[in-house]
Short mmCIF file of C-alpha atoms in Angstrom, two decimals:
data_model
loop_
_atom_site.label_atom_id
_atom_site.label_comp_id
_atom_site.label_asym_id
_atom_site.label_seq_id
_atom_site.Cartn_x
_atom_site.Cartn_y
_atom_site.Cartn_z
CA MET A 1 4.30 10.45 9.30
CA THR A 2 4.08 13.45 6.97
CA ARG A 3 4.12 13.25 3.22
CA SER A 4 7.40 15.14 2.90
CA SER A 5 9.16 12.76 5.30
CA ASP A 6 7.72 9.85 3.33
CA GLU A 7 9.11 11.35 0.15
CA SER A 8 12.57 11.83 1.60
CA GLU A 9 12.57 8.29 3.04
CA PHE A 10 11.42 6.95 -0.31
CA ALA A 11 14.25 8.76 -2.09
CA ALA A 12 16.75 7.56 0.52
CA LEU A 13 15.73 3.96 -0.14
CA VAL A 14 16.67 4.16 -3.80
CA ASP A 15 19.98 5.82 -2.97
CA THR A 16 20.87 3.09 -0.48
CA HIS A 17 19.39 -0.02 -2.05
CA GLY A 18 18.53 0.90 -5.64
CA SER A 19 21.63 -0.65 -7.16
CA SER A 20 21.16 -3.88 -5.18
CA ILE A 21 17.54 -4.12 -6.28
CA MET A 22 18.55 -3.61 -9.88
CA ALA A 23 21.34 -6.20 -9.57
CA LEU A 24 18.90 -8.72 -8.12
CA LEU A 25 16.37 -8.07 -10.86
CA GLY A 26 19.08 -8.28 -13.49
CA ARG A 27 20.03 -11.72 -12.20
CA LEU A 28 16.43 -12.88 -12.00
CA CYS A 29 15.23 -11.50 -15.34
CA ARG A 30 18.55 -11.90 -17.18
CA ASN A 31 17.29 -9.17 -19.42
CA ARG A 32 17.97 -5.51 -18.75
CA HIS A 33 14.75 -4.22 -20.30
CA ASP A 34 12.54 -6.49 -18.19
CA ALA A 35 14.62 -5.75 -15.11
CA GLU A 36 14.02 -2.01 -15.59
CA GLU A 37 10.29 -2.56 -16.02
CA VAL A 38 10.10 -4.60 -12.85
CA PHE A 39 12.23 -2.00 -11.06
CA GLN A 40 9.64 0.64 -11.90
CA GLU A 41 6.89 -1.65 -10.63
CA VAL A 42 8.85 -2.10 -7.39
CA ALA A 43 9.00 1.67 -7.00
CA LEU A 44 5.21 1.90 -7.39
CA ARG A 45 4.61 -0.85 -4.86
CA VAL A 46 6.99 0.65 -2.35
CA TRP A 47 5.39 4.06 -2.66
CA LYS A 48 1.93 2.53 -2.38
CA SER A 49 2.89 0.90 0.89
CA PHE A 50 4.29 4.23 2.05
CA SER A 51 0.89 5.80 1.58
CA LEU A 52 -0.70 3.36 4.03
CA ARG A 53 -1.55 5.17 7.22
CA THR A 54 -0.83 2.16 9.38
CA ARG A 55 2.56 1.45 7.87
CA PRO A 56 4.88 -0.06 10.49
CA PRO A 57 8.45 1.27 10.72
CA LEU A 58 10.93 -0.56 8.50
CA GLU A 59 13.14 -2.88 10.54
CA ASN A 60 15.04 -4.42 7.66
CA PRO A 61 14.53 -2.25 4.58
CA ARG A 62 16.84 -4.32 2.42
CA ALA A 63 15.00 -7.60 3.02
CA TRP A 64 11.67 -5.82 2.60
CA LEU A 65 12.72 -4.29 -0.71
CA MET A 66 14.21 -7.53 -2.01
CA THR A 67 11.00 -9.36 -1.16
CA ILE A 68 8.94 -6.77 -3.01
CA ALA A 69 11.32 -6.99 -5.96
CA TYR A 70 11.08 -10.79 -6.02
CA ARG A 71 7.27 -10.70 -5.87
CA ALA A 72 7.16 -8.11 -8.65
CA PHE A 73 9.41 -10.37 -10.71
CA LEU A 74 7.07 -13.32 -10.12
CA ASP A 75 4.10 -11.22 -11.16
CA LYS A 76 5.89 -10.22 -14.30
CA VAL A 77 6.60 -13.87 -15.10
CA ALA A 78 3.01 -14.81 -14.32
CA ALA A 79 1.72 -12.01 -16.52
CA ARG A 80 3.59 -13.43 -19.44
CA ARG A 81 2.47 -16.91 -18.40
CA THR A 82 5.83 -18.36 -19.20
CA HIS A 83 9.33 -18.46 -17.88
CA GLU A 84 10.45 -17.56 -21.37
CA LEU A 85 10.67 -14.03 -20.03
CA LEU A 86 14.10 -15.22 -19.16
CA ALA A 87 15.03 -15.45 -22.83
CA VAL A 88 18.59 -14.60 -23.50
CA VAL A 89 18.93 -11.06 -24.73
CA ALA A 90 22.16 -9.41 -25.73
CA ASP A 91 23.68 -8.03 -22.58
CA SER A 92 24.94 -4.48 -22.42
CA ARG A 93 27.92 -5.82 -20.54
CA ALA A 94 29.32 -7.04 -23.86
CA ASP A 95 30.59 -3.50 -24.27
CA SER A 96 32.91 -3.80 -21.27
CA PRO A 97 36.32 -2.16 -21.74
CA HIS A 98 39.18 -4.46 -22.62
CA SER A 99 40.84 -3.91 -19.24
CA LEU A 100 37.80 -5.47 -17.59
CA ALA A 101 37.76 -8.47 -19.89
CA GLU A 102 38.86 -10.86 -17.18
CA ALA A 103 36.24 -9.67 -14.76
CA ALA A 104 33.61 -9.87 -17.47
CA GLU A 105 34.68 -13.41 -18.26
CA ARG A 106 34.33 -14.41 -14.64
CA ARG A 107 30.97 -12.67 -14.49
CA ASP A 108 29.83 -14.60 -17.53
CA GLU A 109 30.99 -17.86 -15.98
CA VAL A 110 29.05 -17.15 -12.81
CA GLN A 111 25.99 -16.10 -14.76
CA ALA A 112 26.28 -19.17 -16.98
CA ALA A 113 26.48 -21.40 -13.92
CA ILE A 114 23.39 -19.75 -12.47
CA ASP A 115 21.57 -19.91 -15.79
CA GLU A 116 21.96 -23.66 -15.87
CA LEU A 117 20.08 -24.03 -12.60
CA ALA A 118 16.37 -24.77 -12.48
CA PRO A 119 14.30 -21.61 -11.82
CA ALA A 120 13.51 -22.59 -8.22
CA MET A 121 17.18 -23.14 -7.41
CA ARG A 122 18.28 -20.07 -9.29
CA GLU A 123 15.85 -17.87 -7.36
CA VAL A 124 17.17 -19.18 -4.05
CA VAL A 125 20.77 -18.56 -5.10
CA VAL A 126 20.02 -15.07 -6.40
CA LEU A 127 17.98 -14.01 -3.37
CA HIS A 128 20.52 -15.40 -0.93
CA TYR A 129 23.75 -14.24 -2.56
CA ALA A 130 22.83 -11.35 -4.87
CA GLY A 131 19.97 -10.09 -2.71
CA GLY A 132 21.88 -10.61 0.51
CA LEU A 133 18.92 -12.23 2.27
CA SER A 134 19.51 -14.72 5.03
CA LEU A 135 18.11 -18.23 4.62
CA ARG A 136 15.18 -17.29 6.84
CA GLU A 137 14.49 -14.09 4.89
CA THR A 138 14.74 -16.00 1.63
CA ALA A 139 12.23 -18.53 2.93
CA ARG A 140 9.88 -15.73 3.94
CA ALA A 141 10.21 -13.99 0.59
CA MET A 142 9.53 -17.19 -1.32
CA GLN A 143 6.86 -18.32 1.12
CA ILE A 144 8.47 -21.70 1.60
CA SER A 145 10.09 -23.34 4.61
CA GLU A 146 13.68 -22.69 5.60
CA GLY A 147 14.37 -26.40 5.14
CA THR A 148 13.21 -26.22 1.53
CA VAL A 149 15.46 -23.22 0.96
CA LYS A 150 18.42 -25.15 2.37
CA SER A 151 17.59 -28.19 0.28
CA ARG A 152 17.33 -26.13 -2.92
CA LEU A 153 20.50 -24.26 -2.09
CA ASN A 154 22.37 -27.50 -1.49
CA SER A 155 21.21 -28.87 -4.84
CA ALA A 156 22.26 -25.64 -6.53
CA LEU A 157 25.67 -25.67 -4.84
CA GLY A 158 26.18 -29.28 -5.86
CA LYS A 159 25.60 -28.34 -9.49
CA MET A 160 27.68 -25.20 -9.28
CA ARG A 161 30.58 -27.11 -7.81
CA ARG A 162 30.91 -29.04 -11.06
CA VAL A 163 31.24 -25.74 -12.92
CA LEU A 164 33.78 -24.44 -10.43
CA GLU A 165 36.05 -27.49 -10.51
CA MET B 1 43.77 -35.54 6.28
CA ARG B 2 40.25 -35.42 5.03
CA MET B 3 38.56 -35.54 8.46
CA GLY B 4 35.88 -37.77 7.06
CA MET B 5 34.56 -35.14 4.69
CA ASN B 6 33.43 -36.07 1.23
CA CYS B 7 34.75 -33.55 -1.32
CA GLN B 8 31.39 -33.51 -3.05
CA ASP B 9 29.78 -32.23 0.16
CA PHE B 10 32.43 -29.61 0.79
CA LEU B 11 30.58 -26.64 -0.71
CA THR B 12 27.19 -27.42 0.79
CA ARG B 13 28.71 -27.95 4.25
CA LEU B 14 30.62 -24.73 3.92
CA GLU B 15 27.55 -22.73 2.98
CA THR B 16 24.59 -24.27 4.75
CA GLY B 17 26.14 -26.35 7.53
CA ARG B 18 26.21 -25.60 11.23
CA PRO B 19 29.11 -23.46 12.49
CA ILE B 20 31.24 -26.46 13.46
CA THR B 21 30.60 -28.14 10.10
CA ARG B 22 31.58 -24.94 8.32
CA LEU B 23 34.80 -24.79 10.27
CA LEU B 24 35.59 -28.40 9.36
CA ALA B 25 34.86 -27.67 5.70
CA TRP B 26 37.13 -24.66 5.81
CA LEU B 27 39.91 -26.75 7.37
CA HIS B 28 39.33 -29.39 4.72
CA ALA B 29 39.86 -26.79 1.99
CA GLY B 30 43.27 -26.07 3.51
CA ARG B 31 44.30 -29.67 3.04
CA CYS B 32 42.58 -30.77 -0.17
CA PRO B 33 43.97 -29.07 -3.31
CA MET B 34 40.83 -29.72 -5.36
CA CYS B 35 38.51 -28.23 -2.75
CA ALA B 36 40.92 -25.35 -2.29
CA VAL B 37 40.41 -24.45 -5.94
CA VAL B 38 36.65 -24.76 -5.57
CA TYR B 39 36.79 -22.63 -2.42
CA ARG B 40 38.76 -19.89 -4.17
CA ARG B 41 36.51 -19.87 -7.23
CA TRP B 42 33.38 -19.99 -5.16
CA ASN B 43 34.47 -16.98 -3.15
CA ALA B 44 35.13 -15.07 -6.38
CA ALA B 45 31.71 -16.10 -7.66
CA LYS B 46 30.05 -14.92 -4.44
CA ARG B 47 31.81 -11.58 -4.70
CA GLU B 48 30.63 -11.34 -8.27
CA LEU B 49 27.07 -12.17 -7.25
CA ARG B 50 27.10 -9.48 -4.57
CA GLN B 51 28.47 -6.90 -6.95
CA ALA B 52 25.97 -4.24 -8.02
CA GLU B 53 26.59 -1.58 -10.60
CA PRO B 54 25.67 1.94 -9.51
CA LEU B 55 22.13 2.86 -10.34
CA SER B 56 21.78 5.00 -13.43
CA ALA B 57 20.35 8.51 -13.10
CA GLU B 58 17.49 7.52 -15.38
CA LEU B 59 16.41 4.66 -13.13
CA ARG B 60 16.70 6.86 -10.05
CA THR B 61 14.44 9.40 -11.76
CA ARG B 62 11.96 6.65 -12.59
CA TRP B 63 11.91 5.63 -8.95
CA ILE B 64 11.23 9.16 -7.78
CA GLU B 65 8.56 9.65 -10.45
CA ALA B 66 6.70 6.64 -9.08
CA MET B 67 5.36 8.94 -6.36
CA HIS B 68 3.54 11.05 -8.92
CA ALA B 69 2.58 8.07 -11.06
CA ALA B 70 0.97 6.43 -8.06
CA VAL B 71 -1.09 9.56 -7.39
CA SER B 72 -2.24 9.66 -11.03
CA ALA B 73 -3.16 6.00 -10.90
CA GLU B 74 -5.23 6.63 -7.80
CA GLN B 75 -7.08 9.41 -9.59
CA ALA B 76 -7.71 7.08 -12.52
CA LEU B 77 -9.41 4.49 -10.32
CA PRO B 78 -13.02 3.58 -11.10
CA PHE B 79 -15.19 6.09 -9.26
CA TRP B 80 -16.60 3.52 -6.83
CA ARG B 81 -13.09 2.81 -5.59
CA ASN B 82 -12.30 6.47 -5.12
CA SER B 83 -14.31 7.54 -2.08
CA LYS B 84 -14.33 11.29 -2.83
CA LEU B 85 -15.48 10.84 -6.40
CA ALA B 86 -18.06 8.31 -5.30
CA TRP B 87 -19.58 10.82 -2.90
CA VAL B 88 -19.61 13.54 -5.56
CA ALA B 89 -21.24 11.15 -8.06
CA ALA B 90 -23.86 10.08 -5.52
CA ALA B 91 -24.63 13.70 -4.65
CA ALA B 92 -24.92 14.57 -8.34
CA CYS B 93 -27.31 11.65 -8.90
CA LEU B 94 -29.43 12.74 -5.96
CA ALA B 95 -29.51 16.35 -7.16
CA GLY B 96 -30.49 15.18 -10.64
CA VAL B 97 -33.32 13.04 -9.29
CA LEU B 98 -34.58 15.91 -7.12
CA TRP B 99 -34.46 18.33 -10.03
CA TRP B 100 -36.30 15.90 -12.30
CA GLU B 101 -38.97 15.18 -9.77
CA THR B 102 -39.43 18.88 -8.96
CA LEU B 103 -39.82 19.63 -12.65
CA HIS B 104 -42.33 16.82 -12.97
CA VAL B 105 -44.36 18.04 -10.02
CA SER B 106 -44.43 21.65 -11.31
CA ARG B 107 -45.90 20.42 -14.61
CA MET B 108 -48.63 18.46 -12.90
CA PRO B 109 -52.10 20.06 -12.95
CA MET B 110 -53.18 21.59 -9.75
CA PRO B 111 -55.85 19.77 -7.76
CA VAL B 112 -59.37 20.41 -8.99
CA GLU B 113 -60.62 22.10 -5.88
CA ARG B 114 -57.76 24.62 -6.01
CA ARG B 115 -58.36 25.45 -9.66
CA TRP B 116 -62.06 26.06 -9.14
CA PRO B 117 -62.55 27.15 -5.60
CA ARG B 118 -66.07 26.62 -4.63
CA GLU B 119 -67.97 29.76 -3.83
CA PRO B 120 -71.22 28.94 -2.13
CA GLU B 121 -73.38 31.59 -3.89
CA LEU B 122 -72.13 30.62 -7.37
CA VAL B 123 -72.61 26.97 -6.77
CA GLU B 124 -76.10 27.68 -5.79
CA GLU B 125 -76.86 29.65 -8.95
CA ALA B 126 -75.17 27.64 -11.64
CA PRO B 127 -73.38 24.41 -10.81
CA ARG B 128 -70.35 23.83 -13.05
CA PRO B 129 -70.12 20.61 -15.00
CA GLU B 130 -67.59 18.03 -13.79
CA THR B 131 -64.29 18.44 -15.68
CA PRO B 132 -62.27 15.28 -16.09
CA PRO B 133 -58.72 15.52 -14.77
CA ILE B 134 -56.05 16.28 -17.36
CA ASP B 135 -53.67 13.46 -18.22
CA VAL B 136 -50.12 14.76 -18.56
CA ALA B 137 -47.53 12.41 -19.97
CA GLY B 138 -49.66 9.37 -19.19
CA THR B 139 -50.05 10.31 -15.56
CA GLU B 140 -53.55 10.19 -14.32
CA VAL B 141 -54.16 12.85 -11.79
CA THR B 142 -56.20 11.91 -8.85
CA PRO B 143 -58.33 14.68 -7.48
CA GLY B 144 -57.12 13.90 -3.98
CA ALA B 145 -53.38 14.22 -4.77
CA ASP B 146 -51.58 16.82 -2.75
CA ALA B 147 -48.08 18.08 -2.10
CA ALA B 148 -47.52 15.73 0.83
CA GLY B 149 -48.30 12.72 -1.34
CA ASP B 150 -45.94 13.94 -4.04
CA PHE B 151 -43.20 14.43 -1.52
CA ALA B 152 -43.67 10.93 -0.13
CA GLN B 153 -43.53 9.53 -3.66
CA LEU B 154 -40.36 11.52 -4.34
CA GLU B 155 -38.80 10.33 -1.13
CA ALA B 156 -39.54 6.73 -1.98
CA ARG B 157 -38.02 7.17 -5.43
CA ILE B 158 -34.84 8.68 -3.97
CA LYS B 159 -34.57 5.80 -1.53
CA GLN B 160 -35.00 3.34 -4.37
CA LEU B 161 -32.25 5.05 -6.38
CA ASP B 162 -29.98 5.10 -3.34
CA ASP B 163 -30.49 1.37 -2.94
CA GLU B 164 -29.68 0.81 -6.61
CA VAL B 165 -26.45 2.80 -6.28
CA ALA B 166 -25.52 0.83 -3.16
CA ASN B 167 -26.24 -2.47 -4.93
CA LEU B 168 -24.15 -1.47 -7.93
CA THR B 169 -21.27 -0.41 -5.68
CA ALA B 170 -21.40 -3.70 -3.80
CA GLN B 171 -21.49 -5.61 -7.08
CA ALA B 172 -18.50 -3.68 -8.41
CA GLU B 173 -16.56 -4.35 -5.21
CA ARG B 174 -17.36 -8.05 -5.45
CA LEU B 175 -16.12 -8.14 -9.04
CA GLU B 176 -12.93 -6.34 -8.04
CA ALA B 177 -12.37 -8.73 -5.13
CA ARG B 178 -12.91 -11.68 -7.43
CA ARG B 179 -10.42 -10.29 -9.95
CA THR B 180 -7.84 -9.79 -7.19
CA ALA B 181 -8.45 -13.32 -5.89
CA ASP B 182 -8.03 -14.74 -9.41
CA GLU B 183 -4.75 -12.90 -9.77
CA MET B 184 -3.53 -14.18 -6.40
CA ILE B 185 -4.47 -17.73 -7.28
CA GLU B 186 -2.71 -17.40 -10.60
CA HIS B 187 0.42 -16.10 -8.93
CA TYR B 188 0.30 -18.73 -6.23
CA SER B 189 0.66 -21.41 -8.84
CA GLN B 190 3.92 -19.82 -9.89
CA TRP B 191 5.33 -20.15 -6.39
CA GLN B 192 4.96 -23.92 -6.28
CA PHE B 193 8.03 -25.54 -7.72
#
């Protein structure tokens, strides 16, 4: 594969999946600044893998990208040696127009429900619903069994049900 | 009709159950007002979770710039991890050693027999007194030293330096591998919940 085709494929990835990656990172980091930093790291990792001569063709680019994004997020957390990366920071969404107040309220409710979950459960919920990964893909990304993913998801849903009632 | 379904299990059965269980949960939501509310709110929450704002132009630019940043980072690698630079550095070291050794050899005094070639008739008339060899920079010159010996010495020195460079490279690679392993171990601990 030539360099120019790599470059165009790389650019196409951000056009197709960039917003989903950023949404996933926003949910995981809960902090726009950190999410942008991790997003940049994801770009570097993706391009690095593009430069590998033996790179296999991408069968499921979305799952691949979400996995890279999740791993980059974990590395960021590990680098800070604390989950306090997830500290609440004023969200830019507070500036939403008045007409979108209802949607913003719902968004806040959903985010609040997710925030209350333990990190392990939250990551499963975010990867599965925000990242759009199947249970199997989520298990692969988190390097745990599919049964564990299901168990964590069930616990998370049980807690979220109380918020939704 | 609840069809034997516990309301508390409704959401988990709907989301992670087998197809038949999901269908039963869905039917249950049609009959149980409380679960119907949960079902409606949960669907709104899922839509919200899937929603992604369009990527800003700035972030797109950052993504594209990663191509160039990655190239710069590769150039900034330690020289032993950059194969081209490593070869250039090794060649430069070798050239330096050769130059130094050549310079050293050219400063060495010539062998005695070449400085004072023996001429039979002169030797017969007046034999010259023995001149001790000159010591240059602490190097004692042996009367029997010749170019071949110097070359062998030089070759051995180059080989020794080559070995040192190879040892240092191997050591650096081991350190790098250890650092990577430490990082992986550190990250692995974060994956265990």
